Coordinates of C-alpha atoms and ligand atoms in Angstrom, one line a residue:
X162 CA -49.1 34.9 19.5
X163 CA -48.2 38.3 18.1
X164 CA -49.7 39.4 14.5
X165 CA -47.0 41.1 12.3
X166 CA -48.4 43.1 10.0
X167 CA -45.5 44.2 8.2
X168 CA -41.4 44.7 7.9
X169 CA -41.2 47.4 10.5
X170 CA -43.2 44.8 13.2
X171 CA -41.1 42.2 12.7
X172 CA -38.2 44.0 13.1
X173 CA -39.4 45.0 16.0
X174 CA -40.1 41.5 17.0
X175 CA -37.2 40.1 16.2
X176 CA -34.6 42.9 17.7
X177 CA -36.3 41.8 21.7
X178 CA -33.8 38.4 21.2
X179 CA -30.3 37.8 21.6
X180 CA -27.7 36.2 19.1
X181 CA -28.0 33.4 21.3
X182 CA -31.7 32.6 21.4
X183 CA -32.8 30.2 18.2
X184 CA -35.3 31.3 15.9
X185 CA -37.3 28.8 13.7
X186 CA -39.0 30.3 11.0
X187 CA -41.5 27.8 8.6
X188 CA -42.3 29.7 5.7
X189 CA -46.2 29.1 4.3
X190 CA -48.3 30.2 2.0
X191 CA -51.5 29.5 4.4
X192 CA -54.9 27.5 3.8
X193 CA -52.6 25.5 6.9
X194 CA -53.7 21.4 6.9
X195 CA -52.3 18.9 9.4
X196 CA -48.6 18.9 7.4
X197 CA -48.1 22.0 8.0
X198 CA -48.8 21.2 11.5
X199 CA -46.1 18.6 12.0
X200 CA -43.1 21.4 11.0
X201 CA -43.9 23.6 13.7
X202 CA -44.4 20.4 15.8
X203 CA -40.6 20.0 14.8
X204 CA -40.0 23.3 15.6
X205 CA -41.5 24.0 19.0
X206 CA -39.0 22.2 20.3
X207 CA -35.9 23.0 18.8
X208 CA -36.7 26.5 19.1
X209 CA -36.8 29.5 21.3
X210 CA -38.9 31.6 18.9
X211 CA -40.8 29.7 16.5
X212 CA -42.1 32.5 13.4
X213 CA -44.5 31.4 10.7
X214 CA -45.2 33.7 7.6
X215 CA -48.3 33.5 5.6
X216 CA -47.7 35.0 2.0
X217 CA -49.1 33.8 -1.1
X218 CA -46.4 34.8 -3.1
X219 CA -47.4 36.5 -6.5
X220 CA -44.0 36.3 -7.8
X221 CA -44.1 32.6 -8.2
X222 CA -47.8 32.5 -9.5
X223 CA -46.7 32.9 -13.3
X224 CA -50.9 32.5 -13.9
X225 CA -52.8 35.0 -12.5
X226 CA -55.8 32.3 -12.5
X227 CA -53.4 30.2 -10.2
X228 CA -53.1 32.7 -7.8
X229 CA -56.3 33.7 -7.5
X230 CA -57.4 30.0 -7.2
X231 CA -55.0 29.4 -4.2
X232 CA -56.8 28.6 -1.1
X233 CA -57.5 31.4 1.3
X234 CA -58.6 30.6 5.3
X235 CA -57.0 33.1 7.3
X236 CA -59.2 32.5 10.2
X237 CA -58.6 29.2 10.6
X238 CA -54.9 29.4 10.0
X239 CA -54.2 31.9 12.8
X240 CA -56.7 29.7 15.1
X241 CA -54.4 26.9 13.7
X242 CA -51.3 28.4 14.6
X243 CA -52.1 29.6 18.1
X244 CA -52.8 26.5 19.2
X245 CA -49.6 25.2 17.8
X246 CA -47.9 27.6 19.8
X247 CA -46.1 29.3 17.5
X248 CA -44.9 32.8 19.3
X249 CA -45.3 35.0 16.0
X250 CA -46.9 35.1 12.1
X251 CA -45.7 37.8 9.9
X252 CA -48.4 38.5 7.1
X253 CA -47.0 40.5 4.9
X254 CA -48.6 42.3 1.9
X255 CA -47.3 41.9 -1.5
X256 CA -46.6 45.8 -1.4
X257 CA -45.0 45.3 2.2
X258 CA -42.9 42.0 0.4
X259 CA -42.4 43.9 -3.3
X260 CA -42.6 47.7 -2.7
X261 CA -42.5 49.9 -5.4
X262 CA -39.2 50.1 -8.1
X263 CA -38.6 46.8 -6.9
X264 CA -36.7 44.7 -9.1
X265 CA -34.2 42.3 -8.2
X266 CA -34.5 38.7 -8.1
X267 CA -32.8 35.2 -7.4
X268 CA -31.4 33.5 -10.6
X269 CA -32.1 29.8 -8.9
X270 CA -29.6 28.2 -11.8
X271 CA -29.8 24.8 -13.6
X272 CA -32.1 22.4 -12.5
X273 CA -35.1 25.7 -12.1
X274 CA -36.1 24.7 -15.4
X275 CA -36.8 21.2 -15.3
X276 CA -39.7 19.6 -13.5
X277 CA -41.9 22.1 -11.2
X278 CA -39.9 24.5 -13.4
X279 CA -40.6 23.4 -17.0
X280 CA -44.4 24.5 -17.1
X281 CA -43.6 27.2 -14.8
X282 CA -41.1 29.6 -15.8
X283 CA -39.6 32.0 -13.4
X284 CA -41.7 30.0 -10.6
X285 CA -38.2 29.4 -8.5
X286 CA -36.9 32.4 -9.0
X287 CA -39.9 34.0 -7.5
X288 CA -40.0 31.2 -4.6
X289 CA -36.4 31.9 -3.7
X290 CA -36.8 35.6 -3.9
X291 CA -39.6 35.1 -1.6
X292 CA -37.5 32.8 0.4
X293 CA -34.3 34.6 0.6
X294 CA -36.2 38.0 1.8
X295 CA -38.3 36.0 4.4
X296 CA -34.4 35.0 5.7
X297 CA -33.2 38.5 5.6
X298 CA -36.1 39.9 7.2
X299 CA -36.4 36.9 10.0
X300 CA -32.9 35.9 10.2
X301 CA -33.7 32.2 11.5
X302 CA -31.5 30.1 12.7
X303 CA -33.3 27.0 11.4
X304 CA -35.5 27.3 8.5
X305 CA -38.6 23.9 8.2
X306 CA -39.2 23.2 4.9
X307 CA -41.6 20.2 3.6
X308 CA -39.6 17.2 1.9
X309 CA -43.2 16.7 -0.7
X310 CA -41.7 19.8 -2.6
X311 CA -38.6 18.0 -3.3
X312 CA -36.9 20.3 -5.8
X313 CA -37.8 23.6 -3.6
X314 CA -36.0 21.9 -0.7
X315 CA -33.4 21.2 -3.4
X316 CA -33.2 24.8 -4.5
X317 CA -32.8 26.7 -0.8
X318 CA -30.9 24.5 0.6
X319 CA -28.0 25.1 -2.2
X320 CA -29.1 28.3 -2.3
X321 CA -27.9 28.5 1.2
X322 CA -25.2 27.2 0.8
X323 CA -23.9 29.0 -2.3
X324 CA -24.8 32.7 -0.5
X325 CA -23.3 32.0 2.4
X326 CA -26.5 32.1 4.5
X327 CA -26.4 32.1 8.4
X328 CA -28.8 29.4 9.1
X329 CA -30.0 26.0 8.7
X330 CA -32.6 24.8 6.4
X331 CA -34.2 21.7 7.9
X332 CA -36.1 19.2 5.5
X333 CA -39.1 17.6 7.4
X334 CA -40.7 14.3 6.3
X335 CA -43.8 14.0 3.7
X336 CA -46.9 13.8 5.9
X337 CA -49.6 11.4 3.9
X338 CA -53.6 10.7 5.0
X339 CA -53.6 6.9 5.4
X340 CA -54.6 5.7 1.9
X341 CA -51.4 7.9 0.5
X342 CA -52.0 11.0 -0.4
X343 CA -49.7 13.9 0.4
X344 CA -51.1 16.7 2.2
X345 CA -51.4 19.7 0.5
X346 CA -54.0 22.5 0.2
X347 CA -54.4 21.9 -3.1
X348 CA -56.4 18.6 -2.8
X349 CA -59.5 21.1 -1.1
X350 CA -60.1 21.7 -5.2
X351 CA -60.6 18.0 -5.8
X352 CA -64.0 16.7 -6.4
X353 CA -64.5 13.5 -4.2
X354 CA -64.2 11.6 -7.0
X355 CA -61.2 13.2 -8.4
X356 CA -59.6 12.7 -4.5
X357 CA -59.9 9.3 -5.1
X358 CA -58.2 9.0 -8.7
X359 CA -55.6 11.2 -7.1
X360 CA -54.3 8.3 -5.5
X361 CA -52.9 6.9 -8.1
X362 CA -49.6 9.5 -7.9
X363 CA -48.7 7.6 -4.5
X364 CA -49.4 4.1 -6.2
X365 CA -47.0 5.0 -9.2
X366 CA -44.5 5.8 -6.9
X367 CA -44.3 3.0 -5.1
X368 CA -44.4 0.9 -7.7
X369 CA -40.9 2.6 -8.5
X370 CA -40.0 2.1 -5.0
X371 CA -40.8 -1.7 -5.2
X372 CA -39.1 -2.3 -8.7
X373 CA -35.9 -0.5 -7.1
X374 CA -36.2 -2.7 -3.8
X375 CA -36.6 -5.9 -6.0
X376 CA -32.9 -5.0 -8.1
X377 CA -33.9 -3.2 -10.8
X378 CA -31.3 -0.4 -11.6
X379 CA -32.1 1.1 -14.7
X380 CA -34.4 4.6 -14.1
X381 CA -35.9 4.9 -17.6
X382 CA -37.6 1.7 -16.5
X383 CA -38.4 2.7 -13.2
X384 CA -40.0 5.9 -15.0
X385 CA -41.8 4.1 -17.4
X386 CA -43.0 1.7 -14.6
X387 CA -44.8 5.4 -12.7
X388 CA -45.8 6.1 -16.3
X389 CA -48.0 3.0 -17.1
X390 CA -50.0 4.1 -14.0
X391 CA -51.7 7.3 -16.2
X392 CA -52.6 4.9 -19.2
X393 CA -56.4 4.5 -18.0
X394 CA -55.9 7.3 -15.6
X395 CA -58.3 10.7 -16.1
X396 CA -54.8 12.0 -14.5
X397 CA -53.0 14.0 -17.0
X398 CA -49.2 13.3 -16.1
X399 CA -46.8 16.1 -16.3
X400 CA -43.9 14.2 -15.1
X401 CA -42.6 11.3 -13.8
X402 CA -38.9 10.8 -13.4
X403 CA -36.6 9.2 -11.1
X404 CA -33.2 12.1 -10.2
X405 CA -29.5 11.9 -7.9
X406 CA -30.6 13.7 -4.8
X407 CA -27.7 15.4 -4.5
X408 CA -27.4 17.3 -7.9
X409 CA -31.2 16.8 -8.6
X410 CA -30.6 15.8 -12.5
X411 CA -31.5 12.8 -14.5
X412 CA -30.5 9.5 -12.9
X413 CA -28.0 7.8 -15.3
X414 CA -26.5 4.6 -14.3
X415 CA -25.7 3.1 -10.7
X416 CA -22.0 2.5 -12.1
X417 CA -22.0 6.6 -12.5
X418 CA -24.0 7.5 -9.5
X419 CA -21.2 8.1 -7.0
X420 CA -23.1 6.8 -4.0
X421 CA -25.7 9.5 -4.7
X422 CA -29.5 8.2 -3.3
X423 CA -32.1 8.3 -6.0
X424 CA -35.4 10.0 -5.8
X425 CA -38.4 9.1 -7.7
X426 CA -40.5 12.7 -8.7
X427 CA -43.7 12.6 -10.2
X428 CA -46.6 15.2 -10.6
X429 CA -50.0 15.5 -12.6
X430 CA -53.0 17.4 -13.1
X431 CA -56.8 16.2 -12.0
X432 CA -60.0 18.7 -12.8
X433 CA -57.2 21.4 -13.7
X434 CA -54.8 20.9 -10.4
X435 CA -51.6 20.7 -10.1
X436 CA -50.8 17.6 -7.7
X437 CA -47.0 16.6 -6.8
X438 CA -45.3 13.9 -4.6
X439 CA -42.1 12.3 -4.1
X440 CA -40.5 9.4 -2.9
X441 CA -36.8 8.5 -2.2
X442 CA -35.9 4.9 -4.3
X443 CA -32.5 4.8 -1.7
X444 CA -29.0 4.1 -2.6
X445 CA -28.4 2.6 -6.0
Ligands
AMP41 P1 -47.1 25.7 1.3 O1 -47.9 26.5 2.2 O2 -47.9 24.7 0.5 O3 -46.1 26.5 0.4 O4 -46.2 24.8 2.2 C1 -45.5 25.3 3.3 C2 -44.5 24.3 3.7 O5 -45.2 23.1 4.1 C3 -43.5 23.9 2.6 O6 -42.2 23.7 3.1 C4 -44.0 22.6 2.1 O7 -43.0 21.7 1.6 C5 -44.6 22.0 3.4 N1 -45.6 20.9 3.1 C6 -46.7 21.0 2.3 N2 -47.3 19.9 2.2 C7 -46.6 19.0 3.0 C8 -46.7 17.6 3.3 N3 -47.7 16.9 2.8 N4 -45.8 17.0 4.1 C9 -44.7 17.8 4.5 N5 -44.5 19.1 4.3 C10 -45.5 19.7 3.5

């Protein structure tokens, strides 16, 4: 597994293959968990040359507190990633991602603000600034992203689509540990106790799903079905909100849905993190 440092390595890298060789590139920001694991295990496969980057991102971080929280395990990512055969890791610095006098960025467009992006702003323009370089600099041609951040899916893949991008972004499946919980590298900063309370995201969600399985086609309900779950919850719900898939807004009515799947969104904090999952209701 080759290391690359920075821009000038992985061009390097990346120049030794031919237009006709596939490139997978899964973009992380490290503090890797068995998730992670299962889009390379997509990957490997599919791929000739599989390339993970590790980057925590400061332009997304709008709270320098955030960012310093993030989990950091280097050693154990790289150990991680060389035994999921992965052929190369770019680790970029932020002064190798962001030189100096840089200034340009991605305007992501509506639905940036809502959701993830309400509490956040200026979060998705600095994940698809992130994003969009990590494409330029890698050119893939399959990008793995993770289905649990629904909205960032949401926002590359039109993203790539609207710039005309030269590859194709992949959406891989939520993994979950067997009482529920999505993965993420966030839940290390759960107590034990708050691990378990944390559960209750995945039970509000499927409540939604089994309301919308039983008939019911009305998504203010279905919300307010997810929201009952935070009543006697120490889970402080940020939002909980069932969208259309496909232009990632409000869902209005089936009537008006035009064959458009819903998806139910929902995200909280527990002992000051940020926790997030998803669920798709189906076909209303
Ligand atoms: P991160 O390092 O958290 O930015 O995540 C890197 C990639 O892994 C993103 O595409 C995430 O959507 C994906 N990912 C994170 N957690 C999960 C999960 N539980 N299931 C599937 N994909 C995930």
């Amino acid at each position: 597994m080759e290391l690359l440092n920075n821009n000038a390595e992985l061009q390097a890298w990346r120049r030794q293959f031919s237009p006709e060789e596939t490139v997978g590139l899964i973009p992380t920001m490290g503090a890797l968990h068995k998730a992670h694991a299962t889009l390379f295990d997509t990957a490997r496969p599919e791929c000739d040359q599989v390339v993970a980057s590790v980057f925590i991102n400061p332009l997304q971080f709008e709270r320098t507190d955030d960012l310093k929280a993030y989990p950091r395990t280097m050693e154990q990512d790289l150990a991680m990633l060389e035994n999921l055969k992965v052929d190369a890791v770019y680790l970029p610095t932020p002064d190798d991602m962001y030189p100096s006098g840089f200034a340009t960025s991605v305007d992501p467009g509506d639905s940036a603000v809502q959701f993830e992006g309400a509490a956040r702003p200026g979060h998705f323009a600095g994940v698809l600034t992130v994003v969009l370089k990590l494409f330029q600099r890698c050119r893939p041609t399959t990008a793995y992203f993770g289905q649990k951040d629904a909205q960032q899916l949401f926002l590359v893949q039109r993203m790539t689509r609207d710039l005309d991008l030269p590859l194709t972004v992949q959406a891989c499946p939520t993994l979950r540990e067997d009482d529920g919980l999505a993965f993420s590298s966030r839940n290390a900063r759960l107590s034990k106790v708050a691990r378990q309370q944390a559960l209750v995201l995945h039970q509000a969600l499927t409540a939604a799903v089994a309301e919308f399985q039983a008939g019911d086609r009305d998504p203010r309900k279905l919300e307010a079905t997810m929201r009952t779950f935070f009543e006697d919850s120490p889970a402080v719900l940020a939002y909980a909100d069932v969208i259309d898939e496909v232009t990632f807004q409000s869902a209005q009515t089936s009537s008006t849905s035009h064959g458009h799947a819903w998806r139910a969104l929902i995200a909280a904090r527990l002992e000051g993190v940020h926790l997030l999952d998803n669920l798709l209701l189906g076909n209303p």
